[in-house]
XYZ file of C-alpha atoms in Angstrom:
655
model
C -62.547 12.707 -14.525
C -62.135 9.901 -17.075
C -58.361 10.075 -16.939
C -58.398 8.628 -13.414
C -60.971 5.826 -14.099
C -58.238 3.277 -15.032
C -55.543 2.200 -12.606
C -53.355 1.492 -15.602
C -53.620 5.142 -16.667
C -52.868 6.258 -13.130
C -49.753 4.108 -13.016
C -48.580 5.567 -16.323
C -47.870 8.777 -14.468
C -45.236 6.952 -12.451
C -43.086 7.398 -15.547
C -42.479 10.924 -14.299
C -39.520 9.831 -12.116
C -37.940 8.403 -15.246
C -38.535 11.733 -16.943
C -36.852 13.511 -14.034
C -33.854 11.202 -14.297
C -33.774 11.832 -18.031
C -33.756 15.575 -17.382
C -30.816 15.118 -15.034
C -28.901 13.033 -17.544
C -29.615 15.309 -20.503
C -28.662 18.395 -18.496
C -25.384 16.897 -17.345
C -24.681 15.558 -20.844
C -25.271 19.004 -22.323
C -23.112 20.624 -19.633
C -20.351 18.075 -20.208
C -20.305 18.657 -23.967
C -20.412 22.427 -23.553
C -17.508 22.233 -21.097
C -15.629 20.080 -23.607
C -16.175 22.649 -26.380
C -15.125 25.523 -24.092
C -11.918 23.747 -23.090
C -11.199 22.834 -26.712
C -11.689 26.460 -27.736
C -9.372 27.454 -24.867
C -6.678 25.061 -26.109
C -7.044 26.194 -29.743
C -6.641 29.819 -28.640
C -3.497 28.840 -26.724
C -2.017 27.111 -29.774
C -2.849 30.044 -32.059
C -1.279 32.488 -29.609
C 1.870 30.396 -29.246
C 2.248 29.949 -33.020
C 1.814 33.690 -33.547
C 4.472 34.535 -30.941
C 6.894 31.982 -32.406
C 6.331 33.469 -35.884
C 7.146 36.946 -34.530
C 10.334 35.611 -32.914
C 11.478 34.074 -36.205
C 10.545 37.255 -38.090
C 12.523 39.427 -35.665
C 15.462 37.009 -35.887
C 15.424 37.356 -39.679
C 15.488 41.147 -39.290
C 18.434 40.780 -36.895
C 20.310 38.760 -39.526
C 19.812 41.458 -42.164
C 21.021 44.108 -39.755
C 23.977 41.961 -38.636
C 25.200 41.661 -42.238
C 25.533 45.415 -42.507
C 27.145 45.751 -39.060
C 29.685 42.979 -39.702
C 31.292 44.816 -42.634
C 32.213 47.721 -40.389
C 33.171 45.496 -37.428
C 35.510 43.348 -39.546
C 37.485 46.402 -40.693
C 37.745 47.827 -37.193
C 38.872 44.533 -35.568
C 41.890 44.432 -37.892
C 42.819 47.949 -36.793
C 42.439 46.852 -33.165
C 44.698 43.795 -33.660
C 47.267 46.008 -35.409
C 47.714 47.820 -32.078
C 49.251 44.564 -30.812
C 51.880 44.663 -33.532
C 52.593 48.342 -32.844
C 53.213 47.601 -29.155
C 55.830 44.981 -30.033
C 53.398 42.265 -28.941
C 53.373 43.651 -25.410
C 49.802 43.736 -24.099
C 50.682 46.082 -21.262
C 51.644 48.817 -23.775
C 48.199 48.863 -25.428
C 46.145 51.819 -24.133
C 42.513 50.776 -24.624
C 41.207 54.213 -23.615
C 43.127 55.820 -26.488
C 41.988 53.052 -28.818
C 38.352 53.676 -27.776
C 38.684 57.410 -28.425
C 40.077 56.629 -31.867
C 36.840 54.764 -32.617
C 34.732 57.602 -31.092
C 33.753 55.461 -28.038
C 31.186 53.425 -29.944
C 32.845 50.106 -29.073
C 33.792 48.153 -25.973
C 37.227 46.477 -26.281
C 38.366 43.189 -24.773
C 41.614 41.191 -24.757
C 41.233 37.489 -23.885
C 44.141 35.203 -22.906
C 44.699 31.483 -23.527
C 42.569 30.580 -20.456
C 39.550 32.413 -21.997
C 39.888 35.116 -19.301
C 39.390 38.832 -20.086
C 42.679 40.449 -19.001
C 42.095 43.957 -20.433
C 38.863 45.801 -21.266
C 37.281 49.224 -21.497
C 34.397 47.695 -19.538
C 35.567 47.326 -15.923
C 32.901 44.724 -15.136
C 34.386 42.459 -17.809
C 37.847 42.214 -16.242
C 38.712 38.682 -15.087
C 35.545 37.318 -16.701
C 36.165 33.696 -17.721
C 34.107 32.364 -20.632
C 34.608 28.684 -19.753
C 33.397 29.170 -16.203
C 30.374 31.116 -17.426
C 29.464 28.525 -20.061
C 31.600 25.542 -21.011
C 30.440 25.459 -24.652
C 30.944 29.204 -25.055
C 34.448 28.902 -23.577
C 35.348 26.091 -25.981
C 34.183 28.214 -28.940
C 36.267 31.201 -27.765
C 39.329 28.946 -27.484
C 38.692 27.544 -30.980
C 38.498 31.060 -32.515
C 41.797 32.063 -30.864
C 43.590 29.027 -32.269
C 41.977 29.319 -35.729
C 43.128 32.863 -36.436
C 40.174 33.866 -38.631
C 37.713 36.703 -38.068
C 34.489 35.553 -36.423
C 31.310 37.578 -36.077
C 28.860 36.834 -33.309
C 25.129 37.282 -33.712
C 23.113 39.690 -31.626
C 22.867 38.444 -28.038
C 22.719 39.745 -24.483
C 25.939 41.252 -23.172
C 26.474 39.315 -19.930
C 28.173 42.388 -18.431
C 25.671 45.120 -19.274
C 22.491 43.178 -19.931
C 21.911 45.047 -23.230
C 21.753 43.420 -26.660
C 24.950 43.777 -28.655
C 27.063 42.155 -31.390
C 30.785 41.337 -31.412
C 33.694 40.434 -33.693
C 36.712 38.309 -32.732
C 40.262 38.044 -34.175
C 43.331 36.401 -32.644
C 46.805 37.931 -32.632
C 49.270 36.578 -35.221
C 51.018 34.509 -32.543
C 47.573 33.278 -31.376
C 48.379 34.047 -27.745
C 45.485 36.457 -27.397
C 42.039 36.937 -28.795
C 40.914 40.522 -29.475
C 37.214 41.327 -29.248
C 35.223 44.452 -29.893
C 31.490 45.021 -29.666
C 29.004 47.838 -29.595
C 28.560 49.673 -26.307
C 25.410 49.329 -24.205
C 23.573 52.133 -26.032
C 25.144 51.559 -29.441
C 22.205 49.561 -30.835
C 19.446 51.029 -28.695
C 17.566 52.772 -31.523
C 17.596 49.675 -33.668
C 16.483 47.430 -30.800
C 13.549 49.741 -30.019
C 12.309 49.360 -33.603
C 12.418 45.558 -33.404
C 11.471 45.090 -29.735
C 9.499 41.792 -29.496
C 7.961 42.976 -26.240
C 6.028 45.715 -28.057
C 4.347 43.056 -30.191
C 3.737 40.867 -27.163
C 2.092 43.750 -25.264
C -0.352 44.162 -28.148
C -1.167 40.425 -28.039
C -1.843 40.627 -24.303
C -4.279 43.519 -24.780
C -6.370 41.848 -27.493
C -6.334 38.341 -25.963
C -8.074 38.161 -22.539
C -6.769 34.674 -21.689
C -3.099 35.790 -21.700
C -1.895 36.819 -18.253
C 1.798 37.372 -19.010
C 4.501 36.557 -21.586
C 8.222 36.403 -20.817
C 11.137 35.875 -23.223
C 14.518 34.462 -22.126
C 17.791 33.744 -23.895
C 19.654 30.465 -23.298
C 21.700 32.034 -20.471
C 18.574 32.925 -18.485
C 18.459 36.673 -19.294
C 14.880 37.948 -19.432
C 14.055 40.497 -22.132
C 12.506 43.719 -20.793
C 11.126 46.803 -22.497
C 13.971 49.203 -21.610
C 16.533 47.055 -23.486
C 18.588 46.199 -20.398
C 17.657 42.598 -19.786
C 17.281 41.138 -16.290
C 20.242 39.143 -15.055
C 19.749 35.360 -14.815
C 18.143 34.014 -11.658
C 17.904 30.501 -10.266
C 14.301 30.348 -11.480
C 15.088 31.624 -14.999
C 17.981 29.159 -15.360
C 15.702 26.328 -14.286
C 13.099 27.403 -16.876
C 15.771 27.464 -19.615
C 17.202 24.040 -18.730
C 13.774 22.368 -18.691
C 12.794 24.031 -21.990
C 16.000 22.823 -23.680
C 15.369 19.327 -22.306
C 11.672 18.961 -23.228
C 11.277 21.623 -26.031
C 7.841 22.370 -24.526
C 6.425 21.767 -21.052
C 3.526 23.023 -18.940
C 3.121 24.212 -15.336
C -0.285 24.734 -13.767
C -1.802 25.946 -10.513
C -5.223 27.247 -9.425
C -4.729 30.651 -11.052
C -2.887 30.069 -14.312
C -1.476 27.657 -16.880
C 2.069 28.360 -18.066
C 3.465 26.895 -21.311
C 7.253 27.154 -21.757
C 8.534 26.701 -25.337
C 12.118 26.390 -26.630
C 12.726 28.126 -30.025
C 15.919 26.915 -31.720
C 17.481 29.792 -33.726
C 20.890 28.189 -34.305
C 22.079 27.691 -37.907
C 25.608 26.609 -38.741
C 28.488 27.525 -36.407
C 27.564 29.983 -33.657
C 29.888 31.283 -31.007
C 27.013 31.156 -28.533
C 23.492 29.776 -28.576
C 20.978 32.429 -29.777
C 17.867 30.373 -29.188
C 14.949 31.872 -27.246
C 12.595 30.556 -24.595
C 9.083 31.985 -24.261
C 6.978 31.494 -21.126
C 3.278 32.207 -21.721
C 0.926 32.412 -18.741
C -2.789 31.886 -19.444
C -5.342 33.223 -16.982
C -7.614 30.393 -15.785
C -10.155 32.786 -14.291
C -11.529 33.512 -17.787
C -12.405 29.894 -18.575
C -13.363 29.191 -14.933
C -15.873 32.041 -15.040
C -17.532 30.608 -18.152
C -17.589 27.108 -16.631
C -19.116 28.499 -13.420
C -21.880 30.225 -15.405
C -22.530 26.953 -17.247
C -22.809 25.001 -13.959
C -25.167 27.604 -12.463
C -27.457 27.386 -15.483
C -27.413 23.563 -15.342
C -28.305 23.498 -11.627
C -31.091 26.035 -12.178
C -32.616 24.015 -15.031
C -32.462 20.785 -13.015
C -34.017 22.429 -9.927
C -36.973 23.847 -11.891
C -37.537 20.491 -13.623
C -37.489 18.596 -10.312
C -39.938 21.023 -8.654
C -42.416 20.694 -11.528
C -42.071 16.884 -11.541
C -42.653 16.637 -7.780
C -45.768 18.810 -8.061
C -47.237 16.613 -10.798
C -46.428 13.367 -8.957
C -48.012 14.678 -5.730
C -51.321 15.367 -7.486
C -51.384 11.988 -9.214
C -50.389 10.021 -6.106
C -53.383 11.426 -4.223
C -55.824 9.903 -6.704
C -53.902 6.631 -6.968
C -53.550 6.001 -3.209
C -57.006 7.120 -2.023
C -58.632 3.746 -2.672
C -55.502 1.844 -1.596
C -55.664 3.523 1.839
C -59.163 2.093 2.303
C -57.889 -1.399 1.466
C -54.970 -0.917 3.882
C -57.416 -0.136 6.718
C -59.463 -3.251 5.911
C -56.266 -5.389 5.883
C -55.373 -4.035 9.314
C -58.801 -5.052 10.639
C -58.350 -8.538 9.196
C -54.976 -8.871 10.944
C -56.759 -8.073 14.235
C -59.220 -10.953 13.669
C -62.204 -9.004 12.313
C -63.252 -11.320 9.455
C -66.716 -9.754 9.097
C -65.459 -6.500 7.553
C -66.014 -5.766 3.836
C -64.357 -3.437 1.336
C -66.912 -0.787 0.370
C -65.179 0.475 -2.801
C -67.209 1.046 -5.939
C -65.085 1.989 -8.934
C -64.769 0.812 -12.495
C -61.001 0.362 -12.470
C -58.640 -2.401 -11.350
C -58.892 -1.316 -7.673
C -62.672 -1.878 -7.822
C -62.105 -5.401 -9.186
C -59.509 -6.000 -6.471
C -61.998 -4.921 -3.748
C -64.562 -7.491 -4.954
C -61.926 -10.242 -4.893
C -60.843 -9.037 -1.430
C -64.403 -9.483 -0.073
C -64.558 -13.055 -1.430
C -61.199 -13.824 0.222
C -62.441 -12.396 3.549
C -65.469 -14.706 3.547
C -63.284 -17.745 2.900
C -60.860 -16.673 5.644
C -63.767 -16.510 8.078
C -64.734 -20.112 7.260
C -61.118 -21.268 7.566
C -60.723 -19.460 10.889
C -63.666 -21.354 12.377
C -62.199 -24.675 11.223
C -58.804 -23.799 12.713
C -60.398 -23.018 16.062
C -61.823 -26.563 16.160
C -58.471 -28.074 15.243
C -56.620 -26.014 17.871
C -58.948 -27.290 20.526
C -58.103 -30.894 19.632
C -54.350 -30.094 19.462
C -54.386 -28.540 22.938
C -55.854 -31.723 24.349
C -53.146 -33.795 22.615
C -50.345 -31.438 23.795
C -51.299 -31.918 27.423
C -50.689 -35.664 27.054
C -47.479 -35.151 25.027
C -46.043 -32.677 27.549
C -46.221 -35.273 30.328
C -44.353 -37.786 28.143
C -41.628 -35.222 27.295
C -41.088 -34.432 30.988
C -40.640 -38.109 31.806
C -38.156 -38.631 28.918
C -36.183 -35.490 29.829
C -35.828 -36.728 33.403
C -34.485 -40.096 32.182
C -31.908 -38.386 29.901
C -30.787 -36.042 32.711
C -30.222 -38.991 35.072
C -28.180 -40.844 32.411
C -26.077 -37.716 31.675
C -25.358 -37.265 35.373
C -24.159 -40.870 35.568
C -21.890 -40.381 32.506
C -20.408 -37.151 33.906
C -19.861 -38.844 37.257
C -18.074 -41.743 35.518
C -15.816 -39.366 33.559
C -14.938 -37.451 36.734
C -14.081 -40.719 38.426
C -11.899 -41.658 35.456
C -10.120 -38.316 35.949
C -9.421 -39.231 39.592
C -8.035 -42.604 38.529
C -5.845 -40.990 35.855
C -4.547 -38.433 38.365
C -3.735 -41.334 40.676
C -1.366 -42.983 38.158
C 0.573 -39.712 37.647
C 3.755 -39.154 39.725
C 3.070 -37.005 42.782
C 4.644 -33.602 43.366
C 6.414 -35.163 46.352
C 8.098 -37.691 44.040
C 9.260 -34.899 41.718
C 10.521 -32.640 44.525
C 12.489 -35.496 46.131
C 14.238 -36.556 42.922
C 14.745 -33.306 40.987
C 16.024 -29.855 41.879
C 13.101 -28.081 40.213
C 10.359 -28.804 37.691
C 7.209 -27.501 36.023
C 4.311 -29.476 34.528
C 1.878 -28.363 31.819
C -0.759 -31.108 31.464
C -3.936 -30.056 29.646
C -6.173 -32.906 28.360
C -8.467 -31.844 25.515
C -11.422 -33.267 27.467
C -11.871 -34.028 31.183
C -9.505 -36.978 30.719
C -7.060 -37.629 27.890
C -4.471 -39.815 26.181
C -1.419 -37.840 27.384
C 0.224 -38.705 30.699
C 3.605 -38.713 32.405
C 5.212 -41.545 34.358
C 7.825 -41.746 37.112
C 9.422 -44.588 39.037
C 12.484 -44.879 41.323
C 14.452 -48.053 42.077
C 17.250 -47.248 44.533
C 19.433 -44.580 42.841
C 17.862 -45.147 39.387
C 14.983 -42.854 38.380
C 12.793 -43.441 35.320
C 10.709 -40.600 33.919
C 8.605 -40.558 30.753
C 6.048 -38.496 28.814
C 3.607 -40.626 26.789
C 1.077 -39.744 24.045
C -1.460 -42.603 23.669
C -3.892 -43.118 20.805
C -6.940 -40.833 20.990
C -8.112 -38.522 23.741
C -11.072 -38.353 26.125
C -12.237 -41.554 27.887
C -10.710 -44.008 25.310
C -7.342 -42.260 25.597
C -7.561 -42.313 29.397
C -8.100 -46.114 29.470
C -5.069 -46.490 27.202
C -2.945 -44.418 29.641
C -3.950 -46.614 32.590
C -3.000 -49.789 30.738
C 0.321 -48.271 29.604
C 1.159 -47.154 33.151
C 0.513 -50.690 34.387
C 2.745 -52.188 31.658
C 5.593 -49.793 32.529
C 5.419 -50.698 36.211
C 5.660 -54.398 35.274
C 8.571 -53.907 32.861
C 10.870 -51.482 34.694
C 13.662 -52.947 36.793
C 16.928 -51.469 37.954
C 19.088 -53.099 35.289
C 16.768 -52.952 32.276
C 17.818 -50.594 29.467
C 15.444 -47.943 28.059
C 15.478 -49.691 24.666
C 14.405 -52.987 26.263
C 11.594 -51.162 28.090
C 10.227 -49.832 24.780
C 10.423 -53.232 23.064
C 8.654 -54.841 26.016
C 5.975 -52.137 25.977
C 5.539 -52.604 22.217
C 5.022 -56.350 22.686
C 2.428 -55.956 25.461
C 0.297 -53.351 23.657
C 0.281 -55.353 20.428
C -0.612 -58.485 22.401
C -3.482 -57.002 24.403
C -4.871 -54.335 22.033
C -3.908 -55.281 18.468
C -4.107 -59.064 18.311
C -4.573 -59.267 14.532
C -4.163 -57.084 11.428
C -7.916 -57.142 10.723
C -8.753 -55.147 13.877
C -10.920 -52.106 13.211
C -8.916 -49.865 15.574
C -5.125 -49.605 15.707
C -3.893 -48.595 19.170
C -0.405 -47.428 20.092
C 1.637 -44.609 21.572
C 4.637 -42.281 21.277
C 7.013 -41.913 24.232
C 10.053 -39.997 25.473
C 11.850 -41.812 28.338
C 14.890 -40.996 30.477
C 16.849 -43.270 32.798
C 18.699 -41.142 35.379
C 21.342 -42.292 37.874
C 21.049 -39.812 40.755
C 24.515 -40.752 42.059
C 26.709 -40.842 38.932
C 24.539 -38.230 37.138
C 24.734 -40.398 34.017
C 21.518 -40.382 32.037
C 20.063 -42.018 28.930
C 17.270 -40.736 26.689
C 15.258 -42.799 24.235
C 12.175 -41.698 22.315
C 9.693 -42.696 19.634
C 8.514 -39.721 17.542
C 8.908 -37.504 20.621
C 12.080 -35.497 21.190
C 13.896 -34.198 24.246
C 15.269 -30.627 24.423
C 18.317 -30.146 26.688
C 19.444 -26.715 27.945
C 22.995 -26.335 29.199
C 25.311 -23.298 29.342
C 22.780 -21.221 27.408
C 22.544 -23.684 24.482
C 19.442 -25.708 23.505
C 20.226 -29.159 22.089
C 17.607 -31.447 20.517
C 17.630 -35.249 20.966
C 15.280 -36.617 18.306
C 13.224 -39.705 18.985
C 13.202 -42.581 16.465
C 10.595 -42.500 13.689
C 9.018 -45.640 15.108
C 5.829 -45.735 17.178
C 4.959 -48.374 19.771
C 2.128 -50.927 19.825
C 0.589 -50.317 16.389
C -0.062 -53.223 14.030
C 2.774 -52.091 11.741
C 5.201 -51.323 14.601
C 8.352 -53.449 14.286
C 9.185 -56.102 16.880
C 12.649 -56.020 18.545
C 13.489 -52.582 17.140
C 16.962 -51.192 17.933
C 16.026 -47.846 19.517
C 18.613 -45.030 19.594
C 19.871 -44.310 23.127
C 21.313 -40.835 23.794
C 23.647 -40.485 26.797
C 24.145 -37.186 28.641
C 25.395 -35.877 32.003
C 22.507 -34.681 34.180
C 24.468 -32.108 36.214
C 22.914 -29.354 38.308
C 23.048 -26.852 35.433
C 21.117 -29.174 33.117
C 17.443 -28.673 32.231
C 15.474 -31.057 30.007
C 12.080 -30.494 28.353
C 9.759 -33.361 27.356
C 6.658 -32.669 25.249
C 3.929 -34.437 23.296
C 2.947 -33.196 19.834
C -0.221 -31.555 21.175
C 1.736 -28.383 22.005
C 3.602 -28.012 18.696
C 0.597 -29.059 16.535
C -1.829 -26.523 18.074
C -3.115 -24.391 15.203
C -3.343 -20.608 15.404
C -1.397 -17.500 14.483
C -2.134 -15.217 11.500
C -2.232 -18.122 8.986
C -3.769 -20.754 11.312
C -0.647 -22.964 11.175
C 0.669 -25.323 13.879
C 2.887 -23.787 16.590
C 5.840 -25.950 15.341
C 8.911 -27.434 17.042
C 11.079 -24.644 15.619
C 9.020 -21.989 17.420
C 9.072 -24.012 20.683
C 12.882 -24.396 20.517
C 13.233 -20.660 19.925
C 11.008 -19.965 22.971
C 13.089 -22.289 25.147
C 16.291 -20.614 23.965
C 14.881 -17.240 25.062
C 13.683 -18.324 28.525
C 16.010 -21.178 29.596
C 17.936 -18.858 31.944
C 14.767 -17.953 33.907
C 13.343 -19.847 36.944
C 11.176 -22.813 35.908
C 7.941 -21.450 37.397
C 8.416 -18.268 35.332
C 9.219 -20.362 32.248
C 5.916 -22.216 32.714
C 3.924 -18.962 32.747
C 5.651 -17.708 29.572
C 5.125 -21.010 27.718
C 1.405 -21.097 28.630
C 0.951 -17.432 27.649
C 2.759 -17.929 24.304
C 0.466 -20.832 23.419
C -2.620 -18.884 24.532
C -1.713 -15.941 22.268
C -0.956 -18.272 19.384
C -4.214 -20.247 19.767
C -6.377 -17.120 19.965
C -10.018 -18.066 19.379
C -9.160 -21.513 17.985
C -10.189 -24.604 19.997
C -7.633 -26.976 21.536
C -7.142 -29.757 18.973
C -5.308 -32.387 21.083
C -4.100 -33.250 24.589
C -1.149 -31.027 25.580
C 1.758 -32.065 27.820
C 5.064 -30.208 28.309
C 7.349 -30.862 31.322
C 10.567 -29.105 32.324
C 13.012 -30.757 34.780
C 16.170 -29.364 36.372
C 18.535 -31.940 37.885
C 20.115 -31.733 41.320
């Protein structure tokens, strides 16, 4: 067919995936908008329902007011008759017979006498006895107390009788001496017929029947009483009180779970002075299953439409891909043959589209590859001949390098032996000290750190030295320094004189002028110990000594003055620290390689502070155990980092 004669036209059908994506996007966009409209309609219905219920509440409240006006005329006359009973009884409450008074009024009222503490002390309603208004509600109690002191007649609006649970209305009048407050109100069934005519629950039931999204509607007064259809309202519960308090605080708030949404609304019905709050709280529960069902139907339709669209698109693409890839498969086979070295193969594709043009170009390329392959074969032959000669030369050169490396390694190992030779022996340390440990870890095979010991009669000299550099150069520096110390140290020489002499020799032999390319020197910590008197002296340059005694670590800081460098001062007055080297004394000498080792979570140096803290924790332990802990602490700190400098740390306990 003509439609498949052009590769360009074939490729146009690859737009189908874009069409499929567009179908997805349009379907989801339509579903999203429809969901938005459904939810908006749901919210509008909620608002309309709530406004309608609020309007009914206000309408009923207006009807209550009209009815109250008529009732108050009769109540005001009867309360005066009730108070007159107080005067007849010579102001003696105990002489008032409320049963007789009730009969006089044909038992249509409940009677109450309230004392100065707002407590009901007499009543025809037994449940009311000892009821305290202030304890029930502080604001209500304050209003009752105000009415008693004022002396006027006060009418209360229709509200729930906290004793019976029925709606009622009351009138209040204090006695002439204002000691008591007299109250009368309609009995539980006195207003039943009227309440039935204006029952808000009847209207609410009708709303629930015609509106499928409403699950339930409850009405509460401010004390937590729930209005019910039989007129006797449910007593307050912990839940109803919580609902009322939150409604008064927020005016309107919402609760939601998987089954329903509940809107709680506070309706303020107070105008002017009211003995008690007559506001109402409505709790409207909306059934989520209604909207969820519609959303589920929408999702099902969307998934169905997408599935059908995808199936159709896949079917169309499968047909088109067959025609597009048929010729390409032939070219793939030819390419595979070329990769296996068959340069004589040709593409036998005759078509009038771009693939046909590509096949012709492919055949031309194959012919040129065949020519190039023959030329490469000739070149490879010549290269192989050259490689044979080159390989012999490489073997000879490799042998020479290996021999030189072996000589260098042998020299370094010999330097290690020499450096070990200049170090004090374990025998020397055991003879002169009670106990000791040595941590000596050059960065390379040999290093610039070393320790020195010498005894002249009862005088023992011991030092830890950090020379310039590490490796072989550092090792040569240590050997020279050891030789200088042996020349300088005598029995009577002071540690400060030793350091000045050492400074002079190094500057003389290594740093003869200020123009020298390298600048060689060292840092040292040195002790002079009298094994008889136990008197000792410490002197140091940039290296400190840590002394442990009686569980306390004390630091003796070396002077900030190095030895042997071009800028090192001649005849410097070094600080000499004196201490008693008794049997309970341990000293620690260290180069900066230990404290400068980087590691830890932030890759910082180990630090002197951390070392001092470690020593404080372990100073009471045997020295061999201390050594293990110190090495392990540094190992953990270093982690995968490489050792950056020579490390030396020595602990000595005196006899």
